[in-house]
């Protein structure tokens, strides 16, 4: 029971990293990252907001790719599994770098929703929770991708552990059947036994008949009538 549990630990670690990173990226995509206040001469004061999806459109796609990649990492092996790890690493690194850059300045598209010229009121305001959450999610996915590419949690293909016992059982049954049939086949193909059976007036193709055991449990060949 110890070996299977030890083999599941790396998979559990990878699952925690991937799920945590994907959840962080998806959550950061819905949060407000930047706000800017303007004074519209017709409507008065207004506030423009930029969410994580506005700043980093790849947040949700990377989260979905990470989840699919984790499933692919469980079902593949060898160079294909390492390729999946590299893809996860690249996606996480992209999110982490872009989230870090988003902390340095407001996105150019923040003023894109203005329908007419307006006067800015102060500087744009950063809401750091969203970018930091995306940065953490990207770091988790980068770590998970690196571990997968390095071979952590590698295992046989799905279903192989179920196929192996069936094959072994079939081989065992075939071996036992062959072993049970060998004595009978050897006896049936021995010419000396055939001639002895014909001399005794019996059919050599008949199955052997067990000799009855006398009431004492053994044959006494030395007990002769006096």
PDB file of C-alpha atoms in Angstrom:
ATOM      1  CA  UNK A   1       0.000   0.000   0.000  1.00  0.00           C
ATOM      2  CA  UNK A   2       3.007   2.333   0.528  1.00  0.00           C
ATOM      3  CA  UNK A   3       4.247   2.312  -3.085  1.00  0.00           C
ATOM      4  CA  UNK A   4       0.906   3.289  -4.716  1.00  0.00           C
ATOM      5  CA  UNK A   5       0.470   6.111  -2.218  1.00  0.00           C
ATOM      6  CA  UNK A   6       4.004   7.343  -2.843  1.00  0.00           C
ATOM      7  CA  UNK A   7       3.349   7.226  -6.585  1.00  0.00           C
ATOM      8  CA  UNK A   8       0.228   9.355  -6.205  1.00  0.00           C
ATOM      9  CA  UNK A   9       1.968  12.121  -4.266  1.00  0.00           C
ATOM     10  CA  UNK A  10       3.695  13.740  -7.285  1.00  0.00           C
ATOM     11  CA  UNK A  11       0.404  13.673  -9.184  1.00  0.00           C
ATOM     12  CA  UNK A  12      -1.337  15.343  -6.238  1.00  0.00           C
ATOM     13  CA  UNK A  13       1.357  18.035  -6.145  1.00  0.00           C
ATOM     14  CA  UNK A  14       0.958  18.702  -9.873  1.00  0.00           C
ATOM     15  CA  UNK A  15      -2.830  18.793  -9.518  1.00  0.00           C
ATOM     16  CA  UNK A  16      -2.586  21.373  -6.723  1.00  0.00           C
ATOM     17  CA  UNK A  17      -0.207  23.553  -8.748  1.00  0.00           C
ATOM     18  CA  UNK A  18      -2.242  23.406 -11.953  1.00  0.00           C
ATOM     19  CA  UNK A  19      -5.641  23.855 -10.316  1.00  0.00           C
ATOM     20  CA  UNK A  20      -4.360  26.657  -8.114  1.00  0.00           C
ATOM     21  CA  UNK A  21      -2.696  28.436 -11.022  1.00  0.00           C
ATOM     22  CA  UNK A  22      -5.704  28.084 -13.307  1.00  0.00           C
ATOM     23  CA  UNK A  23      -8.088  29.306 -10.595  1.00  0.00           C
ATOM     24  CA  UNK A  24      -5.850  32.291  -9.858  1.00  0.00           C
ATOM     25  CA  UNK A  25      -5.675  33.267 -13.528  1.00  0.00           C
ATOM     26  CA  UNK A  26      -9.421  32.931 -14.025  1.00  0.00           C
ATOM     27  CA  UNK A  27     -10.165  34.873 -10.852  1.00  0.00           C
ATOM     28  CA  UNK A  28      -7.730  37.646 -11.750  1.00  0.00           C
ATOM     29  CA  UNK A  29      -9.354  37.996 -15.167  1.00  0.00           C
ATOM     30  CA  UNK A  30     -12.619  39.138 -13.560  1.00  0.00           C
ATOM     31  CA  UNK A  31     -11.054  41.598 -11.115  1.00  0.00           C
ATOM     32  CA  UNK A  32     -10.510  45.330 -11.606  1.00  0.00           C
ATOM     33  CA  UNK A  33      -6.866  46.197 -12.217  1.00  0.00           C
ATOM     34  CA  UNK A  34      -6.955  49.877 -13.125  1.00  0.00           C
ATOM     35  CA  UNK A  35      -9.427  52.754 -12.806  1.00  0.00           C
ATOM     36  CA  UNK A  36      -9.301  56.288 -14.165  1.00  0.00           C
ATOM     37  CA  UNK A  37     -11.569  59.251 -13.362  1.00  0.00           C
ATOM     38  CA  UNK A  38     -12.695  61.704 -16.053  1.00  0.00           C
ATOM     39  CA  UNK A  39     -14.849  64.791 -16.222  1.00  0.00           C
ATOM     40  CA  UNK A  40     -17.249  64.673 -19.159  1.00  0.00           C
ATOM     41  CA  UNK A  41     -18.572  68.146 -20.042  1.00  0.00           C
ATOM     42  CA  UNK A  42     -22.005  66.679 -20.862  1.00  0.00           C
ATOM     43  CA  UNK A  43     -22.540  63.874 -18.346  1.00  0.00           C
ATOM     44  CA  UNK A  44     -20.229  64.979 -15.559  1.00  0.00           C
ATOM     45  CA  UNK A  45     -17.754  62.764 -13.642  1.00  0.00           C
ATOM     46  CA  UNK A  46     -17.235  59.201 -14.821  1.00  0.00           C
ATOM     47  CA  UNK A  47     -14.898  56.352 -13.918  1.00  0.00           C
ATOM     48  CA  UNK A  48     -13.350  53.989 -16.429  1.00  0.00           C
ATOM     49  CA  UNK A  49     -12.231  50.537 -15.336  1.00  0.00           C
ATOM     50  CA  UNK A  50      -9.899  47.948 -16.819  1.00  0.00           C
ATOM     51  CA  UNK A  51     -10.323  44.337 -15.687  1.00  0.00           C
ATOM     52  CA  UNK A  52      -7.809  41.555 -15.922  1.00  0.00           C
ATOM     53  CA  UNK A  53      -9.304  40.385 -19.196  1.00  0.00           C
ATOM     54  CA  UNK A  54      -8.852  43.895 -20.591  1.00  0.00           C
ATOM     55  CA  UNK A  55      -5.202  44.019 -19.553  1.00  0.00           C
ATOM     56  CA  UNK A  56      -4.323  40.363 -20.255  1.00  0.00           C
ATOM     57  CA  UNK A  57      -6.783  38.748 -22.696  1.00  0.00           C
ATOM     58  CA  UNK A  58      -4.842  35.469 -22.463  1.00  0.00           C
ATOM     59  CA  UNK A  59      -5.657  34.847 -18.785  1.00  0.00           C
ATOM     60  CA  UNK A  60      -8.714  32.642 -19.285  1.00  0.00           C
ATOM     61  CA  UNK A  61      -7.331  30.790 -22.354  1.00  0.00           C
ATOM     62  CA  UNK A  62      -4.125  29.973 -20.459  1.00  0.00           C
ATOM     63  CA  UNK A  63      -6.185  28.680 -17.518  1.00  0.00           C
ATOM     64  CA  UNK A  64      -8.172  26.380 -19.820  1.00  0.00           C
ATOM     65  CA  UNK A  65      -5.024  25.183 -21.587  1.00  0.00           C
ATOM     66  CA  UNK A  66      -3.466  24.426 -18.202  1.00  0.00           C
ATOM     67  CA  UNK A  67      -6.388  22.229 -17.166  1.00  0.00           C
ATOM     68  CA  UNK A  68      -6.351  20.380 -20.480  1.00  0.00           C
ATOM     69  CA  UNK A  69      -2.584  20.055 -20.288  1.00  0.00           C
ATOM     70  CA  UNK A  70      -2.760  18.461 -16.855  1.00  0.00           C
ATOM     71  CA  UNK A  71      -5.141  15.825 -18.192  1.00  0.00           C
ATOM     72  CA  UNK A  72      -2.829  15.252 -21.154  1.00  0.00           C
ATOM     73  CA  UNK A  73       0.146  14.900 -18.809  1.00  0.00           C
ATOM     74  CA  UNK A  74      -1.633  12.071 -16.985  1.00  0.00           C
ATOM     75  CA  UNK A  75      -2.432  10.249 -20.228  1.00  0.00           C
ATOM     76  CA  UNK A  76       0.918  10.598 -22.023  1.00  0.00           C
ATOM     77  CA  UNK A  77       4.526   9.671 -21.472  1.00  0.00           C
ATOM     78  CA  UNK A  78       7.954  10.252 -22.948  1.00  0.00           C
ATOM     79  CA  UNK A  79       8.650  13.176 -25.249  1.00  0.00           C
ATOM     80  CA  UNK A  80       4.942  13.928 -25.709  1.00  0.00           C
ATOM     81  CA  UNK A  81       4.504  14.421 -21.969  1.00  0.00           C
ATOM     82  CA  UNK A  82       7.567  16.649 -21.849  1.00  0.00           C
ATOM     83  CA  UNK A  83       6.098  18.719 -24.678  1.00  0.00           C
ATOM     84  CA  UNK A  84       2.928  19.213 -22.621  1.00  0.00           C
ATOM     85  CA  UNK A  85       5.082  20.389 -19.733  1.00  0.00           C
ATOM     86  CA  UNK A  86       6.896  22.886 -21.950  1.00  0.00           C
ATOM     87  CA  UNK A  87       3.567  24.288 -23.176  1.00  0.00           C
ATOM     88  CA  UNK A  88       2.339  24.754 -19.599  1.00  0.00           C
ATOM     89  CA  UNK A  89       5.635  26.354 -18.636  1.00  0.00           C
ATOM     90  CA  UNK A  90       5.449  28.795 -21.553  1.00  0.00           C
ATOM     91  CA  UNK A  91       1.837  29.741 -20.779  1.00  0.00           C
ATOM     92  CA  UNK A  92       2.543  30.326 -17.107  1.00  0.00           C
ATOM     93  CA  UNK A  93       5.663  32.329 -17.879  1.00  0.00           C
ATOM     94  CA  UNK A  94       3.728  34.504 -20.326  1.00  0.00           C
ATOM     95  CA  UNK A  95       1.065  35.307 -17.737  1.00  0.00           C
ATOM     96  CA  UNK A  96       3.607  35.993 -14.994  1.00  0.00           C
ATOM     97  CA  UNK A  97       5.679  38.380 -17.125  1.00  0.00           C
ATOM     98  CA  UNK A  98       2.679  40.233 -18.516  1.00  0.00           C
ATOM     99  CA  UNK A  99       1.077  40.558 -15.079  1.00  0.00           C
ATOM    100  CA  UNK A 100       4.315  41.990 -13.734  1.00  0.00           C
ATOM    101  CA  UNK A 101       4.421  44.532 -16.544  1.00  0.00           C
ATOM    102  CA  UNK A 102       0.784  45.464 -15.886  1.00  0.00           C
ATOM    103  CA  UNK A 103       1.798  46.654 -12.431  1.00  0.00           C
ATOM    104  CA  UNK A 104       3.953  49.357 -13.964  1.00  0.00           C
ATOM    105  CA  UNK A 105       1.388  51.371 -15.886  1.00  0.00           C
ATOM    106  CA  UNK A 106      -2.217  51.649 -16.987  1.00  0.00           C
ATOM    107  CA  UNK A 107      -3.138  49.868 -20.223  1.00  0.00           C
ATOM    108  CA  UNK A 108      -3.510  51.955 -23.348  1.00  0.00           C
ATOM    109  CA  UNK A 109      -7.049  50.683 -23.842  1.00  0.00           C
ATOM    110  CA  UNK A 110      -8.264  52.170 -20.571  1.00  0.00           C
ATOM    111  CA  UNK A 111      -9.574  55.249 -22.385  1.00  0.00           C
ATOM    112  CA  UNK A 112     -11.019  53.220 -25.247  1.00  0.00           C
ATOM    113  CA  UNK A 113     -14.542  53.358 -23.844  1.00  0.00           C
ATOM    114  CA  UNK A 114     -14.687  57.168 -23.999  1.00  0.00           C
ATOM    115  CA  UNK A 115     -17.314  58.175 -26.541  1.00  0.00           C
ATOM    116  CA  UNK A 116     -16.086  61.780 -26.662  1.00  0.00           C
ATOM    117  CA  UNK A 117     -13.167  63.780 -25.314  1.00  0.00           C
ATOM    118  CA  UNK A 118     -13.118  64.125 -21.522  1.00  0.00           C
ATOM    119  CA  UNK A 119     -10.790  65.750 -19.051  1.00  0.00           C
ATOM    120  CA  UNK A 120      -8.807  63.314 -16.858  1.00  0.00           C
ATOM    121  CA  UNK A 121      -9.096  63.904 -13.128  1.00  0.00           C
ATOM    122  CA  UNK A 122      -5.836  62.816 -11.561  1.00  0.00           C
ATOM    123  CA  UNK A 123      -3.728  59.804 -12.482  1.00  0.00           C
ATOM    124  CA  UNK A 124      -5.008  56.320 -13.130  1.00  0.00           C
ATOM    125  CA  UNK A 125      -5.318  54.199  -9.998  1.00  0.00           C
ATOM    126  CA  UNK A 126      -3.795  50.729  -9.705  1.00  0.00           C
ATOM    127  CA  UNK A 127      -5.675  47.953  -7.895  1.00  0.00           C
ATOM    128  CA  UNK A 128      -2.782  45.550  -7.264  1.00  0.00           C
ATOM    129  CA  UNK A 129      -4.715  42.521  -6.026  1.00  0.00           C
ATOM    130  CA  UNK A 130      -5.687  41.416  -9.527  1.00  0.00           C
ATOM    131  CA  UNK A 131      -2.229  41.698 -11.121  1.00  0.00           C
ATOM    132  CA  UNK A 132      -0.571  40.041  -8.120  1.00  0.00           C
ATOM    133  CA  UNK A 133      -3.068  37.181  -8.245  1.00  0.00           C
ATOM    134  CA  UNK A 134      -2.359  36.708 -11.944  1.00  0.00           C
ATOM    135  CA  UNK A 135       1.369  36.835 -11.235  1.00  0.00           C
ATOM    136  CA  UNK A 136       0.997  34.107  -8.606  1.00  0.00           C
ATOM    137  CA  UNK A 137      -1.128  31.991 -10.946  1.00  0.00           C
ATOM    138  CA  UNK A 138       1.420  32.310 -13.717  1.00  0.00           C
ATOM    139  CA  UNK A 139       4.201  31.319 -11.321  1.00  0.00           C
ATOM    140  CA  UNK A 140       2.285  28.201 -10.228  1.00  0.00           C
ATOM    141  CA  UNK A 141       1.678  27.155 -13.824  1.00  0.00           C
ATOM    142  CA  UNK A 142       5.325  27.785 -14.684  1.00  0.00           C
ATOM    143  CA  UNK A 143       6.426  25.570 -11.804  1.00  0.00           C
ATOM    144  CA  UNK A 144       3.936  22.850 -12.748  1.00  0.00           C
ATOM    145  CA  UNK A 145       5.052  22.897 -16.378  1.00  0.00           C
ATOM    146  CA  UNK A 146       8.701  22.685 -15.388  1.00  0.00           C
ATOM    147  CA  UNK A 147       8.061  19.713 -13.097  1.00  0.00           C
ATOM    148  CA  UNK A 148       6.066  17.895 -15.781  1.00  0.00           C
ATOM    149  CA  UNK A 149       8.794  18.532 -18.354  1.00  0.00           C
ATOM    150  CA  UNK A 150      11.341  17.187 -15.844  1.00  0.00           C
ATOM    151  CA  UNK A 151       9.359  13.948 -15.480  1.00  0.00           C
ATOM    152  CA  UNK A 152       7.665  14.403 -12.103  1.00  0.00           C
ATOM    153  CA  UNK A 153       4.553  12.279 -11.769  1.00  0.00           C
ATOM    154  CA  UNK A 154       5.347  10.229 -14.867  1.00  0.00           C
ATOM    155  CA  UNK A 155       3.403   7.009 -15.118  1.00  0.00           C
ATOM    156  CA  UNK A 156       2.162   4.449 -17.598  1.00  0.00           C
ATOM    157  CA  UNK A 157      -0.643   5.286 -19.980  1.00  0.00           C
ATOM    158  CA  UNK A 158      -4.154   5.264 -18.630  1.00  0.00           C
ATOM    159  CA  UNK A 159      -5.552   1.739 -18.680  1.00  0.00           C
ATOM    160  CA  UNK A 160      -2.197  -0.055 -18.877  1.00  0.00           C
ATOM    161  CA  UNK A 161      -2.328  -1.086 -15.239  1.00  0.00           C
ATOM    162  CA  UNK A 162      -5.719  -2.650 -15.930  1.00  0.00           C
ATOM    163  CA  UNK A 163      -4.548  -4.486 -19.035  1.00  0.00           C
ATOM    164  CA  UNK A 164      -1.439  -6.023 -17.467  1.00  0.00           C
ATOM    165  CA  UNK A 165      -3.242  -8.168 -14.836  1.00  0.00           C
ATOM    166  CA  UNK A 166      -5.633  -9.498 -17.482  1.00  0.00           C
ATOM    167  CA  UNK A 167      -2.755 -10.502 -19.738  1.00  0.00           C
ATOM    168  CA  UNK A 168      -0.933 -12.097 -16.812  1.00  0.00           C
ATOM    169  CA  UNK A 169      -4.059 -14.023 -15.811  1.00  0.00           C
ATOM    170  CA  UNK A 170      -4.539 -15.338 -19.342  1.00  0.00           C
ATOM    171  CA  UNK A 171      -0.904 -16.423 -19.477  1.00  0.00           C
ATOM    172  CA  UNK A 172      -1.233 -18.195 -16.120  1.00  0.00           C
ATOM    173  CA  UNK A 173      -4.363 -20.041 -17.254  1.00  0.00           C
ATOM    174  CA  UNK A 174      -2.694 -21.078 -20.502  1.00  0.00           C
ATOM    175  CA  UNK A 175       0.401 -22.288 -18.645  1.00  0.00           C
ATOM    176  CA  UNK A 176      -1.627 -24.303 -16.138  1.00  0.00           C
ATOM    177  CA  UNK A 177      -3.695 -25.857 -18.931  1.00  0.00           C
ATOM    178  CA  UNK A 178      -0.578 -26.804 -20.840  1.00  0.00           C
ATOM    179  CA  UNK A 179       1.029 -28.241 -17.708  1.00  0.00           C
ATOM    180  CA  UNK A 180      -2.033 -30.332 -16.921  1.00  0.00           C
ATOM    181  CA  UNK A 181      -2.254 -31.663 -20.459  1.00  0.00           C
ATOM    182  CA  UNK A 182       1.425 -32.649 -20.818  1.00  0.00           C
ATOM    183  CA  UNK A 183       1.334 -35.891 -18.731  1.00  0.00           C
ATOM    184  CA  UNK A 184      -1.747 -37.184 -20.540  1.00  0.00           C
ATOM    185  CA  UNK A 185      -0.325 -36.327 -23.944  1.00  0.00           C
ATOM    186  CA  UNK A 186       3.002 -37.982 -23.087  1.00  0.00           C
ATOM    187  CA  UNK A 187       1.246 -41.113 -21.901  1.00  0.00           C
ATOM    188  CA  UNK A 188      -0.968 -41.196 -24.976  1.00  0.00           C
ATOM    189  CA  UNK A 189       1.952 -40.904 -27.391  1.00  0.00           C
ATOM    190  CA  UNK A 190       4.226 -43.493 -25.705  1.00  0.00           C
ATOM    191  CA  UNK A 191       4.261 -46.585 -28.046  1.00  0.00           C
ATOM    192  CA  UNK A 192       5.284 -48.956 -25.226  1.00  0.00           C
ATOM    193  CA  UNK A 193       2.162 -48.110 -23.234  1.00  0.00           C
ATOM    194  CA  UNK A 194       0.020 -48.650 -26.331  1.00  0.00           C
ATOM    195  CA  UNK A 195       1.413 -52.171 -26.888  1.00  0.00           C
ATOM    196  CA  UNK A 196       1.031 -53.056 -23.210  1.00  0.00           C
ATOM    197  CA  UNK A 197      -2.611 -51.968 -23.301  1.00  0.00           C
ATOM    198  CA  UNK A 198      -3.280 -54.007 -26.463  1.00  0.00           C
ATOM    199  CA  UNK A 199      -1.656 -57.107 -24.919  1.00  0.00           C
ATOM    200  CA  UNK A 200      -3.868 -56.694 -21.859  1.00  0.00           C
ATOM    201  CA  UNK A 201      -6.965 -56.491 -24.073  1.00  0.00           C
ATOM    202  CA  UNK A 202      -7.793 -52.859 -23.289  1.00  0.00           C
ATOM    203  CA  UNK A 203      -8.287 -49.843 -25.496  1.00  0.00           C
ATOM    204  CA  UNK A 204      -5.189 -47.601 -25.219  1.00  0.00           C
ATOM    205  CA  UNK A 205      -7.290 -44.520 -26.045  1.00  0.00           C
ATOM    206  CA  UNK A 206      -9.461 -44.926 -22.937  1.00  0.00           C
ATOM    207  CA  UNK A 207      -8.641 -42.622 -19.980  1.00  0.00           C
ATOM    208  CA  UNK A 208      -6.745 -44.302 -17.134  1.00  0.00           C
ATOM    209  CA  UNK A 209      -8.869 -45.837 -14.378  1.00  0.00           C
ATOM    210  CA  UNK A 210      -7.744 -45.367 -10.790  1.00  0.00           C
ATOM    211  CA  UNK A 211      -7.032 -48.649  -9.005  1.00  0.00           C
ATOM    212  CA  UNK A 212      -9.139 -49.245  -5.907  1.00  0.00           C
ATOM    213  CA  UNK A 213      -7.330 -48.998  -2.612  1.00  0.00           C
ATOM    214  CA  UNK A 214      -7.814 -51.997  -0.281  1.00  0.00           C
ATOM    215  CA  UNK A 215      -9.241 -51.521   3.200  1.00  0.00           C
ATOM    216  CA  UNK A 216      -5.977 -50.698   5.044  1.00  0.00           C
ATOM    217  CA  UNK A 217      -5.058 -47.776   2.816  1.00  0.00           C
ATOM    218  CA  UNK A 218      -2.080 -49.578   1.129  1.00  0.00           C
ATOM    219  CA  UNK A 219      -1.206 -52.658  -0.920  1.00  0.00           C
ATOM    220  CA  UNK A 220       0.578 -55.399   1.010  1.00  0.00           C
ATOM    221  CA  UNK A 221       2.649 -57.290  -1.542  1.00  0.00           C
ATOM    222  CA  UNK A 222       4.577 -59.334   1.076  1.00  0.00           C
ATOM    223  CA  UNK A 223       1.541 -60.866   2.811  1.00  0.00           C
ATOM    224  CA  UNK A 224       1.159 -64.297   1.265  1.00  0.00           C
ATOM    225  CA  UNK A 225      -1.062 -67.182   2.253  1.00  0.00           C
ATOM    226  CA  UNK A 226       0.710 -69.884   4.227  1.00  0.00           C
TER     227      UNK A 226
END
